[in-house]
mmCIF file of C-alpha atoms in Angstrom:
data_model
loop_
_atom_site.group_PDB
_atom_site.id
_atom_site.type_symbol
_atom_site.label_atom_id
_atom_site.label_comp_id
_atom_site.label_asym_id
_atom_site.label_seq_id
_atom_site.Cartn_x
_atom_site.Cartn_y
_atom_site.Cartn_z
ATOM 1 C CA MET H 1 97.458 70.872 145.394
ATOM 2 C CA THR H 2 100.175 71.794 147.884
ATOM 3 C CA ARG H 3 102.946 74.062 146.706
ATOM 4 C CA LYS H 4 106.335 72.365 146.735
ATOM 5 C CA PRO H 5 108.906 74.244 148.816
ATOM 6 C CA TRP H 6 111.774 73.710 146.372
ATOM 7 C CA ARG H 7 112.095 75.466 143.032
ATOM 8 C CA ALA H 8 113.472 73.707 139.981
ATOM 9 C CA GLY H 9 116.083 75.560 137.994
ATOM 10 C CA LYS H 10 119.755 76.134 137.442
ATOM 11 C CA ASP H 11 120.001 79.894 137.823
ATOM 12 C CA LEU H 12 121.712 81.456 140.838
ATOM 13 C CA SER H 13 118.525 82.887 142.369
ATOM 14 C CA THR H 14 116.909 79.419 142.420
ATOM 15 C CA VAL H 15 119.952 77.813 144.041
ATOM 16 C CA VAL H 16 120.144 80.608 146.637
ATOM 17 C CA GLU H 17 116.417 80.304 147.419
ATOM 18 C CA ASN H 18 116.654 76.523 147.852
ATOM 19 C CA MET H 19 119.681 76.881 150.149
ATOM 20 C CA GLU H 20 117.877 79.515 152.215
ATOM 21 C CA ILE H 21 114.869 77.199 152.581
ATOM 22 C CA GLY H 22 117.126 74.271 153.470
ATOM 23 C CA THR H 23 119.038 76.231 156.102
ATOM 24 C CA GLY H 24 115.857 77.692 157.595
ATOM 25 C CA GLN H 25 116.621 81.294 156.601
ATOM 26 C CA ARG H 26 113.496 81.459 154.429
ATOM 27 C CA GLY H 27 110.010 80.128 155.077
ATOM 28 C CA ASP H 28 108.609 78.709 158.294
ATOM 29 C CA GLY H 29 111.438 76.189 158.838
ATOM 30 C CA ARG H 30 109.333 73.089 158.139
ATOM 31 C CA HIS H 31 111.482 72.269 155.109
ATOM 32 C CA ALA H 32 114.888 72.941 156.667
ATOM 33 C CA PHE H 33 117.565 70.268 156.337
ATOM 34 C CA VAL H 34 118.146 67.930 159.287
ATOM 35 C CA THR H 35 121.830 67.290 159.922
ATOM 36 C CA ARG H 36 123.341 64.077 161.179
ATOM 37 C CA GLU H 37 124.452 65.847 164.338
ATOM 38 C CA GLU H 38 120.866 66.947 164.996
ATOM 39 C CA LEU H 39 119.769 63.304 164.729
ATOM 40 C CA VAL H 40 122.471 62.350 167.245
ATOM 41 C CA GLY H 41 121.277 65.138 169.554
ATOM 42 C CA LEU H 42 117.713 63.786 169.350
ATOM 43 C CA LYS H 43 119.065 60.288 170.087
ATOM 44 C CA LEU H 44 117.679 59.017 166.783
ATOM 45 C CA ALA H 45 121.153 58.152 165.493
ATOM 46 C CA ARG H 46 124.639 57.609 166.858
ATOM 47 C CA ARG H 47 128.122 58.307 165.584
ATOM 48 C CA ARG H 48 130.181 55.216 164.872
ATOM 49 C CA THR H 49 133.626 55.496 166.378
ATOM 50 C CA SER H 50 135.328 53.165 163.925
ATOM 51 C CA GLY H 51 134.032 54.478 160.619
ATOM 52 C CA GLY H 52 135.223 58.066 160.462
ATOM 53 C CA ALA H 53 132.149 60.225 159.861
ATOM 54 C CA SER H 54 129.813 57.238 159.802
ATOM 55 C CA TYR H 55 126.370 57.308 161.426
ATOM 56 C CA ALA H 56 123.755 54.640 162.191
ATOM 57 C CA LEU H 57 120.170 54.619 163.414
ATOM 58 C CA ASN H 58 119.829 53.749 167.087
ATOM 59 C CA PRO H 59 118.392 50.319 167.891
ATOM 60 C CA GLY H 60 114.680 50.434 168.543
ATOM 61 C CA ILE H 61 114.055 53.258 166.103
ATOM 62 C CA GLU H 62 111.428 52.005 163.716
ATOM 63 C CA ILE H 63 110.912 53.545 160.343
ATOM 64 C CA ASP H 64 107.317 53.646 159.158
ATOM 65 C CA SER H 65 107.119 51.111 156.320
ATOM 66 C CA THR H 66 104.533 53.238 154.501
ATOM 67 C CA LEU H 67 107.245 55.854 154.064
ATOM 68 C CA MET H 68 109.369 53.282 152.265
ATOM 69 C CA THR H 69 106.776 52.464 149.608
ATOM 70 C CA VAL H 70 108.423 52.502 146.214
ATOM 71 C CA ASP H 71 106.406 52.925 143.022
ATOM 72 C CA PHE H 72 107.276 51.640 139.559
ATOM 73 C CA PRO H 73 109.265 54.334 137.696
ATOM 74 C CA THR H 74 107.326 56.477 135.262
ATOM 75 C CA LYS H 75 108.298 57.319 131.682
ATOM 76 C CA PRO H 76 110.561 60.404 131.505
ATOM 77 C CA LEU H 77 108.848 63.449 130.012
ATOM 78 C CA ASN H 78 110.063 66.507 128.091
ATOM 79 C CA PHE H 79 113.560 65.166 127.493
ATOM 80 C CA LYS H 80 115.707 67.485 125.399
ATOM 81 C CA ALA H 81 119.346 67.607 124.375
ATOM 82 C CA THR H 82 121.083 70.875 123.492
ATOM 83 C CA GLY H 83 124.546 70.809 121.941
ATOM 84 C CA GLY H 84 127.192 73.387 122.780
ATOM 85 C CA PHE H 85 130.853 73.464 121.724
ATOM 86 C CA GLY H 86 132.227 70.579 123.773
ATOM 87 C CA SER H 87 129.240 69.244 125.671
ATOM 88 C CA VAL H 88 125.564 68.399 125.406
ATOM 89 C CA LEU H 89 123.117 69.727 127.993
ATOM 90 C CA LEU H 90 120.431 67.157 128.810
ATOM 91 C CA GLU H 91 117.231 68.208 130.602
ATOM 92 C CA TRP H 92 113.964 66.489 131.577
ATOM 93 C CA ASP H 93 111.064 66.834 133.990
ATOM 94 C CA MET H 94 111.574 65.420 137.478
ATOM 95 C CA PRO H 95 109.574 62.239 137.951
ATOM 96 C CA ASN H 96 106.489 62.225 140.119
ATOM 97 C CA TYR H 97 106.522 58.796 141.766
ATOM 98 C CA ARG H 98 107.497 57.590 145.236
ATOM 99 C CA GLY H 99 110.950 56.150 145.652
ATOM 100 C CA HIS H 100 112.795 57.806 142.762
ATOM 101 C CA SER H 101 116.518 57.157 143.022
ATOM 102 C CA LEU H 102 118.257 58.197 139.818
ATOM 103 C CA THR H 103 118.131 58.700 136.078
ATOM 104 C CA GLU H 104 120.245 56.583 133.723
ATOM 105 C CA ILE H 105 121.664 58.417 130.702
ATOM 106 C CA TRP H 106 122.531 56.367 127.622
ATOM 107 C CA ARG H 107 124.329 57.613 124.496
ATOM 108 C CA GLY H 108 124.992 56.236 121.016
ATOM 109 C CA THR H 109 126.368 57.502 117.725
ATOM 110 C CA GLU H 110 123.520 55.775 115.838
ATOM 111 C CA ASP H 111 119.790 55.888 116.550
ATOM 112 C CA ASP H 112 119.859 52.327 117.912
ATOM 113 C CA LEU H 113 119.278 51.804 121.624
ATOM 114 C CA ALA H 114 120.769 48.290 121.424
ATOM 115 C CA ASP H 115 124.171 49.853 120.635
ATOM 116 C CA ALA H 116 123.941 52.675 123.193
ATOM 117 C CA VAL H 117 126.128 52.744 126.304
ATOM 118 C CA LEU H 118 125.407 53.979 129.806
ATOM 119 C CA VAL H 119 127.371 57.220 130.235
ATOM 120 C CA ALA H 120 126.065 58.520 133.558
ATOM 121 C CA THR H 121 123.514 58.369 136.339
ATOM 122 C CA THR H 122 122.212 61.375 138.231
ATOM 123 C CA PRO H 123 119.589 62.041 140.914
ATOM 124 C CA GLY H 124 118.739 65.382 139.296
ATOM 125 C CA GLN H 125 116.959 66.540 136.169
ATOM 126 C CA VAL H 126 119.881 67.978 134.258
ATOM 127 C CA TYR H 127 123.228 66.619 133.088
ATOM 128 C CA GLY H 128 126.102 68.021 131.034
ATOM 129 C CA ASP H 129 127.722 65.340 128.885
ATOM 130 C CA PRO H 130 131.250 66.223 127.734
ATOM 131 C CA VAL H 131 131.818 65.204 124.105
ATOM 132 C CA ASP H 132 134.109 66.347 121.298
ATOM 133 C CA PRO H 133 133.378 69.466 119.233
ATOM 134 C CA GLY H 134 131.502 68.461 116.079
ATOM 135 C CA TRP H 135 130.113 65.301 117.720
ATOM 136 C CA SER H 136 126.697 64.013 116.673
ATOM 137 C CA GLY H 137 124.665 61.296 118.352
ATOM 138 C CA PHE H 138 121.573 60.201 120.254
ATOM 139 C CA TYR H 139 120.453 59.974 123.883
ATOM 140 C CA TRP H 140 117.948 57.956 125.893
ATOM 141 C CA ILE H 141 117.064 58.181 129.576
ATOM 142 C CA ARG H 142 115.082 56.102 132.049
ATOM 143 C CA PHE H 143 114.308 56.381 135.748
ATOM 144 C CA VAL H 144 115.375 53.874 138.403
ATOM 145 C CA ASN H 145 113.626 53.602 141.767
ATOM 146 C CA ALA H 146 115.155 52.983 145.201
ATOM 147 C CA ALA H 147 114.608 49.224 144.807
ATOM 148 C CA GLY H 148 116.722 49.215 141.625
ATOM 149 C CA VAL H 149 113.737 48.700 139.318
ATOM 150 C CA LYS H 150 114.270 50.348 135.923
ATOM 151 C CA GLY H 151 111.380 52.092 134.228
ATOM 152 C CA PRO H 152 110.538 52.657 130.566
ATOM 153 C CA TRP H 153 112.758 54.624 128.208
ATOM 154 C CA ASN H 154 111.827 58.206 127.379
ATOM 155 C CA ALA H 155 111.282 57.088 123.756
ATOM 156 C CA GLU H 156 112.124 54.258 121.384
ATOM 157 C CA LYS H 157 113.865 56.683 119.037
ATOM 158 C CA GLY H 158 116.874 58.530 120.404
ATOM 159 C CA THR H 159 116.907 62.244 121.081
ATOM 160 C CA GLN H 160 119.412 63.701 118.633
ATOM 161 C CA ALA H 161 122.129 66.133 119.648
ATOM 162 C CA GLN H 162 125.044 67.728 117.864
ATOM 163 C CA THR H 163 127.843 69.906 119.170
ATOM 164 C CA GLN H 164 129.347 72.797 117.265
ATOM 165 C CA ILE H 165 132.756 72.536 115.683
ATOM 166 C CA GLY H 166 135.587 73.928 117.782
ATOM 167 C CA VAL H 167 136.121 77.677 118.076
ATOM 168 C CA LYS H 168 139.581 77.336 116.493
ATOM 169 C CA ALA H 169 138.082 75.655 113.432
ATOM 170 C CA ILE H 170 135.521 78.456 113.098
ATOM 171 C CA ILE H 171 138.255 81.106 113.254
ATOM 172 C CA VAL H 172 140.353 79.289 110.647
ATOM 173 C CA THR H 173 137.315 78.969 108.352
ATOM 174 C CA LEU H 174 136.535 82.683 108.684
ATOM 175 C CA MET H 175 140.157 83.616 108.024
ATOM 176 C CA LEU H 176 140.253 81.440 104.897
ATOM 177 C CA ARG H 177 137.053 83.027 103.593
ATOM 178 C CA ALA H 178 138.479 86.508 104.183
ATOM 179 C CA CYS H 179 141.512 85.765 101.994
#
């Protein structure tokens, strides 16, 4: 199996490493980002004069249709929700299918998917959902591919999360107990 050039993670060293790979400062340069201006320089794209910073492929440039193959979204794996004081951190494994576009994040106060609401979409594998201190509820996620096809839910039952009560309330409680 080929090693992927990008590391998953949220810590500073991972972000720095990925930026260094993307800018060509680390590795052999095969995984460096290609800018829009580089595409213009290679005559693969052109700048549109009327659309601000808008770009378009040049006529005659064909995109290999095998590169545009989109698979049916897989079931999300290892979904977890961790409550903090005023937000819930949601994490899951990145999907391994061609054509992944985004992850839908649904939330409900009861463990009933029919009553849940869509709160966000993200292309990544982590999301911070701002909620009130002391909030309790459930989450579900599913992947959506580039064709807009929605895959299966991570689970029928919701993943429970609860945030802590506010810091002020904790201080007041401690002060009352001390009296």
